[in-house]
Amino acid sequence: MVCKHCEHQSPVRYDTFDSLSLSIPATVWGRPLTLDHCLHHFISSESVKDVVCDNCTKIQAEGILNGQSIENQRTTFVKQLKLGKLPQCLCIHLQRLSWSNQGTPLKRHEHVQFNEFLIMDIYKYHVPVHKSSQTELNQKNSEETAPGTKDGIAVKPAGAEQPAGTKPHFVNGACPSSFLMSSGTFPLAAFPECSSPVYLYRLMAVVVHHGDMHSGHFVTYRRSPPSPRSPFAVSSQWLWISDDTVRKASLQEVLSCSAYLLFYERVHSRVQHQSLESKAEE
């Protein structure tokens, strides 16, 4: 929360969540609706009017003589939500309940595009770095790496525009499956646009609701259990499950469904795996 009058920022407040409930923004004719649109809508800032600002009240009080009491100063604040800590298993709930002008409940049937892999770095809250500390860090980076690279990986400078005629390596908050390896790790050089993602997730299950707001049926898409020979490998075979009926499904069928719940599991890079292994050895 930031006051628009004095620019004073309120302390960051952390709230726990077990699922990320995302509203579906209004669709634009001719444009696909993506999971990124829902996530950007979730973290977009909004104005909150008539909020008591302690800093404005303090400033006003300092300008009044004889210690006269003053009323609390109410101003407009800018509010923004971000994710403070991301879990190992991320459950995303797409809110398909809406209300008509007459106040009756309606179900939204729009297809929200989502991919097998999801990058969450840009939705993560980062604690602001002190200017002096940031300057020292920038100087250290410039000394250790050549311009335009970071640890040998090309990076996009902050605020730089995407060159015309080029395509980013990931879209819709996700990246193509071809960039990832079957072992569950991914090559860092595959993500020059985001300077190698820290918070990369793989789709594990999807819940779909068929019907309207008054009745219907839930079905689940999920990955097949791993083979006993490779208990830690992630299966590429998908299953469609409805009560006691189970059949095989393709990834394309999964990505084409009107998802209600999405279950993503975090994927660690080679560097993160090595860090975890070294900590385990210690």
Short mmCIF file of C-alpha atoms in Angstrom, two decimals:
data_model
loop_
_atom_site.label_atom_id
_atom_site.label_comp_id
_atom_site.label_asym_id
_atom_site.label_seq_id
_atom_site.Cartn_x
_atom_site.Cartn_y
_atom_site.Cartn_z
CA MET A 1 0.00 0.00 0.00
CA VAL A 2 1.50 3.36 -1.12
CA CYS A 3 -0.03 6.76 -0.41
CA LYS A 4 -0.51 8.73 -3.63
CA HIS A 5 -0.17 12.04 -1.72
CA CYS A 6 3.07 11.58 0.26
CA GLU A 7 4.31 8.33 -1.39
CA HIS A 8 4.72 6.70 2.01
CA GLN A 9 4.64 2.90 1.80
CA SER A 10 2.87 0.88 4.46
CA PRO A 11 4.63 -2.19 5.89
CA VAL A 12 4.26 -5.28 3.71
CA ARG A 13 1.67 -7.68 5.08
CA TYR A 14 1.92 -11.42 4.44
CA ASP A 15 -1.19 -13.60 4.19
CA THR A 16 -1.14 -17.36 3.81
CA PHE A 17 -2.94 -19.17 0.98
CA ASP A 18 -3.51 -22.80 0.04
CA SER A 19 -4.63 -22.07 -3.52
CA LEU A 20 -4.21 -19.10 -5.81
CA SER A 21 -7.71 -17.97 -6.80
CA LEU A 22 -7.61 -15.97 -10.05
CA SER A 23 -10.48 -14.04 -11.59
CA ILE A 24 -10.83 -14.25 -15.36
CA PRO A 25 -10.53 -10.78 -16.96
CA ALA A 26 -12.88 -9.62 -19.69
CA THR A 27 -12.09 -11.15 -23.05
CA VAL A 28 -11.07 -9.07 -26.07
CA TRP A 29 -12.53 -10.15 -29.40
CA GLY A 30 -9.96 -11.94 -31.54
CA ARG A 31 -7.40 -12.32 -28.76
CA PRO A 32 -6.81 -15.56 -26.84
CA LEU A 33 -7.23 -15.49 -23.08
CA THR A 34 -4.16 -16.83 -21.29
CA LEU A 35 -3.12 -17.81 -17.80
CA ASP A 36 -0.69 -14.89 -17.91
CA HIS A 37 -3.63 -12.50 -18.33
CA CYS A 38 -5.19 -13.90 -15.14
CA LEU A 39 -1.90 -13.68 -13.22
CA HIS A 40 -1.20 -10.12 -14.40
CA HIS A 41 -4.74 -9.16 -13.44
CA PHE A 42 -4.12 -10.60 -9.97
CA ILE A 43 -0.97 -8.51 -9.32
CA SER A 44 -2.15 -5.34 -11.10
CA SER A 45 -2.35 -2.27 -8.85
CA GLU A 46 -5.63 -0.68 -7.83
CA SER A 47 -6.61 2.57 -6.11
CA VAL A 48 -8.19 2.44 -2.66
CA LYS A 49 -9.87 5.66 -1.54
CA ASP A 50 -10.45 7.13 1.91
CA VAL A 51 -7.57 5.35 3.69
CA VAL A 52 -6.03 6.85 6.85
CA CYS A 53 -2.40 7.80 6.15
CA ASP A 54 -0.33 8.00 9.34
CA ASN A 55 2.48 9.81 7.53
CA CYS A 56 0.19 12.51 6.11
CA THR A 57 -1.38 12.89 9.55
CA LYS A 58 2.08 13.27 11.11
CA ILE A 59 3.13 15.89 8.53
CA GLN A 60 -0.08 17.82 9.11
CA ALA A 61 0.43 17.72 12.88
CA GLU A 62 3.98 19.08 12.62
CA GLY A 63 2.67 22.20 10.91
CA ILE A 64 0.15 23.00 13.63
CA LEU A 65 1.18 25.01 16.69
CA ASN A 66 0.10 24.69 20.35
CA GLY A 67 -0.25 20.93 20.05
CA GLN A 68 -3.77 21.13 18.69
CA SER A 69 -5.29 17.79 17.82
CA ILE A 70 -6.13 17.15 14.20
CA GLU A 71 -8.24 14.61 12.42
CA ASN A 72 -6.65 11.64 10.72
CA GLN A 73 -5.73 12.48 7.16
CA ARG A 74 -7.47 10.26 4.63
CA THR A 75 -5.97 9.87 1.17
CA THR A 76 -5.99 7.50 -1.80
CA PHE A 77 -3.61 4.56 -1.69
CA VAL A 78 -2.28 2.33 -4.46
CA LYS A 79 -2.61 -1.33 -3.50
CA GLN A 80 -0.76 -4.22 -5.13
CA LEU A 81 -0.64 -7.95 -4.45
CA LYS A 82 2.33 -10.19 -5.18
CA LEU A 83 3.41 -13.65 -4.10
CA GLY A 84 5.76 -13.52 -1.13
CA LYS A 85 6.65 -17.23 -1.03
CA LEU A 86 5.91 -19.80 -3.69
CA PRO A 87 5.15 -23.41 -2.66
CA GLN A 88 6.51 -26.67 -4.00
CA CYS A 89 3.02 -27.53 -5.26
CA LEU A 90 1.08 -24.60 -6.71
CA CYS A 91 -2.71 -24.93 -7.00
CA ILE A 92 -4.39 -22.36 -9.25
CA HIS A 93 -8.14 -21.89 -9.09
CA LEU A 94 -9.79 -20.16 -12.06
CA GLN A 95 -12.93 -18.40 -10.86
CA ARG A 96 -15.65 -19.35 -13.33
CA LEU A 97 -18.49 -17.97 -11.23
CA SER A 98 -19.87 -14.63 -12.41
CA TRP A 99 -23.06 -12.66 -11.87
CA SER A 100 -25.51 -11.23 -14.39
CA ASN A 101 -26.96 -7.71 -14.20
CA GLN A 102 -30.04 -9.28 -12.63
CA GLY A 103 -27.94 -10.87 -9.86
CA THR A 104 -28.20 -14.47 -11.04
CA PRO A 105 -25.10 -16.71 -10.98
CA LEU A 106 -23.51 -17.62 -14.30
CA LYS A 107 -20.67 -19.93 -15.28
CA ARG A 108 -17.92 -18.61 -17.53
CA HIS A 109 -16.97 -21.14 -20.20
CA GLU A 110 -14.06 -19.26 -21.83
CA HIS A 111 -10.99 -21.31 -22.56
CA VAL A 112 -7.96 -20.00 -20.67
CA GLN A 113 -4.76 -21.01 -22.43
CA PHE A 114 -2.14 -22.64 -20.20
CA ASN A 115 1.02 -24.57 -20.97
CA GLU A 116 2.79 -27.59 -19.56
CA PHE A 117 5.44 -25.39 -17.97
CA LEU A 118 4.85 -22.18 -16.04
CA ILE A 119 7.34 -19.47 -15.05
CA MET A 120 6.36 -17.53 -11.92
CA ASP A 121 9.41 -15.27 -11.40
CA ILE A 122 7.72 -12.01 -12.45
CA TYR A 123 4.86 -12.58 -9.98
CA LYS A 124 7.19 -13.09 -7.03
CA TYR A 125 7.64 -10.27 -4.50
CA HIS A 126 11.25 -9.20 -3.99
CA VAL A 127 12.35 -7.27 -0.92
CA PRO A 128 13.63 -3.85 -2.06
CA VAL A 129 17.43 -3.57 -2.05
CA HIS A 130 19.07 -0.52 -0.45
CA LYS A 131 20.54 1.83 -3.07
CA SER A 132 24.10 1.56 -1.75
CA SER A 133 23.87 -2.25 -1.68
CA GLN A 134 22.43 -2.29 -5.19
CA THR A 135 25.26 -0.05 -6.45
CA GLU A 136 27.88 -2.37 -4.96
CA LEU A 137 26.12 -5.38 -6.49
CA ASN A 138 25.98 -3.75 -9.92
CA GLN A 139 29.69 -2.87 -9.75
CA LYS A 140 30.54 -6.44 -8.77
CA ASN A 141 28.49 -7.85 -11.64
CA SER A 142 30.08 -5.49 -14.16
CA GLU A 143 33.55 -6.53 -13.01
CA GLU A 144 32.86 -10.27 -13.11
CA THR A 145 30.89 -10.47 -16.37
CA ALA A 146 31.01 -8.88 -19.77
CA PRO A 147 28.31 -6.38 -20.80
CA GLY A 148 25.08 -8.07 -21.82
CA THR A 149 25.91 -11.36 -20.10
CA LYS A 150 25.49 -12.85 -16.68
CA ASP A 151 27.47 -15.95 -15.78
CA GLY A 152 27.88 -16.58 -19.49
CA ILE A 153 24.15 -16.27 -20.22
CA ALA A 154 22.72 -13.43 -22.30
CA VAL A 155 20.31 -11.32 -20.29
CA LYS A 156 17.82 -8.64 -21.21
CA PRO A 157 18.58 -5.32 -19.46
CA ALA A 158 15.82 -3.94 -17.28
CA GLY A 159 13.40 -1.90 -19.33
CA ALA A 160 14.83 -3.07 -22.66
CA GLU A 161 12.30 -3.63 -25.41
CA GLN A 162 11.91 -6.85 -27.34
CA PRO A 163 13.54 -6.36 -30.79
CA ALA A 164 11.06 -6.21 -33.63
CA GLY A 165 10.54 -9.47 -35.45
CA THR A 166 11.85 -11.67 -32.63
CA LYS A 167 9.86 -14.05 -30.48
CA PRO A 168 10.39 -14.59 -26.74
CA HIS A 169 11.36 -18.08 -25.61
CA PHE A 170 8.30 -18.36 -23.39
CA VAL A 171 4.74 -17.09 -23.68
CA ASN A 172 1.59 -17.11 -21.57
CA GLY A 173 3.70 -17.40 -18.44
CA ALA A 174 5.11 -20.67 -19.71
CA CYS A 175 7.84 -22.06 -21.91
CA PRO A 176 7.80 -24.66 -24.70
CA SER A 177 8.34 -28.25 -23.62
CA SER A 178 11.18 -28.59 -26.13
CA PHE A 179 13.40 -26.46 -23.87
CA LEU A 180 13.15 -28.92 -21.00
CA MET A 181 14.79 -32.25 -20.40
CA SER A 182 13.11 -35.49 -19.41
CA SER A 183 15.16 -35.70 -16.23
CA GLY A 184 13.25 -32.80 -14.71
CA THR A 185 16.05 -30.28 -15.04
CA PHE A 186 16.28 -27.57 -17.67
CA PRO A 187 19.17 -25.94 -19.53
CA LEU A 188 19.83 -22.44 -18.25
CA ALA A 189 20.70 -21.15 -21.71
CA ALA A 190 17.15 -21.90 -22.87
CA PHE A 191 15.80 -18.89 -21.00
CA PRO A 192 17.69 -15.75 -22.10
CA GLU A 193 14.54 -13.66 -21.75
CA CYS A 194 14.20 -14.27 -18.01
CA SER A 195 17.86 -14.87 -17.18
CA SER A 196 17.09 -18.49 -16.18
CA PRO A 197 13.90 -18.85 -14.13
CA VAL A 198 14.11 -19.70 -10.46
CA TYR A 199 10.43 -20.49 -10.10
CA LEU A 200 9.65 -22.92 -12.91
CA TYR A 201 6.65 -25.25 -12.58
CA ARG A 202 5.47 -28.36 -14.44
CA LEU A 203 1.79 -29.20 -14.88
CA MET A 204 0.81 -32.33 -12.93
CA ALA A 205 -3.02 -32.39 -12.89
CA VAL A 206 -6.08 -30.50 -14.10
CA VAL A 207 -9.64 -30.58 -12.77
CA VAL A 208 -12.48 -29.74 -15.19
CA HIS A 209 -16.12 -29.02 -14.36
CA HIS A 210 -18.79 -29.97 -16.89
CA GLY A 211 -22.22 -28.41 -16.45
CA ASP A 212 -23.66 -25.14 -15.19
CA MET A 213 -23.82 -23.32 -11.85
CA HIS A 214 -26.57 -25.59 -10.53
CA SER A 215 -25.37 -29.06 -11.52
CA GLY A 216 -22.52 -30.82 -13.24
CA HIS A 217 -19.69 -33.29 -12.98
CA PHE A 218 -15.96 -33.09 -12.25
CA VAL A 219 -13.32 -34.98 -14.22
CA THR A 220 -9.57 -35.03 -13.71
CA TYR A 221 -6.57 -35.13 -16.00
CA ARG A 222 -3.42 -36.32 -14.27
CA ARG A 223 -0.07 -37.80 -15.12
CA SER A 224 0.27 -41.57 -14.98
CA PRO A 225 2.06 -42.86 -11.86
CA PRO A 226 5.82 -43.30 -12.37
CA SER A 227 7.28 -46.64 -13.30
CA PRO A 228 8.60 -48.80 -10.40
CA ARG A 229 11.92 -48.86 -12.25
CA SER A 230 12.13 -45.05 -12.17
CA PRO A 231 10.09 -43.95 -9.14
CA PHE A 232 11.40 -40.36 -9.30
CA ALA A 233 10.85 -39.81 -13.03
CA VAL A 234 7.88 -37.75 -14.20
CA SER A 235 5.61 -39.65 -16.58
CA SER A 236 4.71 -38.09 -19.92
CA GLN A 237 1.54 -40.20 -20.15
CA TRP A 238 -1.69 -38.44 -19.19
CA LEU A 239 -4.86 -40.07 -17.87
CA TRP A 240 -8.49 -38.93 -18.02
CA ILE A 241 -10.42 -39.99 -14.90
CA SER A 242 -14.19 -39.79 -14.34
CA ASP A 243 -15.40 -41.68 -11.27
CA ASP A 244 -14.25 -45.27 -11.92
CA THR A 245 -13.56 -44.74 -15.65
CA VAL A 246 -9.92 -44.24 -16.65
CA ARG A 247 -8.47 -43.84 -20.13
CA LYS A 248 -5.29 -42.50 -21.71
CA ALA A 249 -5.20 -38.87 -22.88
CA SER A 250 -2.80 -36.77 -24.90
CA LEU A 251 -1.10 -33.61 -23.65
CA GLN A 252 -2.89 -31.66 -26.39
CA GLU A 253 -6.25 -32.81 -25.03
CA VAL A 254 -5.23 -31.67 -21.56
CA LEU A 255 -4.12 -28.22 -22.75
CA SER A 256 -7.36 -27.81 -24.73
CA CYS A 257 -9.71 -28.33 -21.78
CA SER A 258 -11.54 -25.59 -19.87
CA ALA A 259 -9.61 -25.88 -16.64
CA TYR A 260 -11.14 -25.19 -13.24
CA LEU A 261 -8.16 -26.20 -11.09
CA LEU A 262 -4.52 -26.40 -12.21
CA PHE A 263 -1.90 -28.24 -10.18
CA TYR A 264 1.73 -27.34 -10.91
CA GLU A 265 4.82 -28.77 -9.22
CA ARG A 266 8.06 -26.86 -9.00
CA VAL A 267 10.99 -27.95 -11.18
CA HIS A 268 14.52 -27.31 -9.93
CA SER A 269 17.41 -26.44 -12.23
CA ARG A 270 20.74 -28.24 -12.21
CA VAL A 271 22.25 -25.45 -10.14
CA GLN A 272 19.46 -25.70 -7.57
CA HIS A 273 19.76 -29.51 -7.50
CA GLN A 274 23.52 -29.22 -6.86
CA SER A 275 22.87 -26.71 -4.07
CA LEU A 276 20.33 -29.01 -2.43
CA GLU A 277 22.68 -31.99 -2.72
CA SER A 278 25.58 -30.06 -1.18
CA LYS A 279 23.39 -28.99 1.73
CA ALA A 280 22.29 -32.60 2.23
CA GLU A 281 25.94 -33.73 2.34
CA GLU A 282 26.75 -31.11 4.96
#
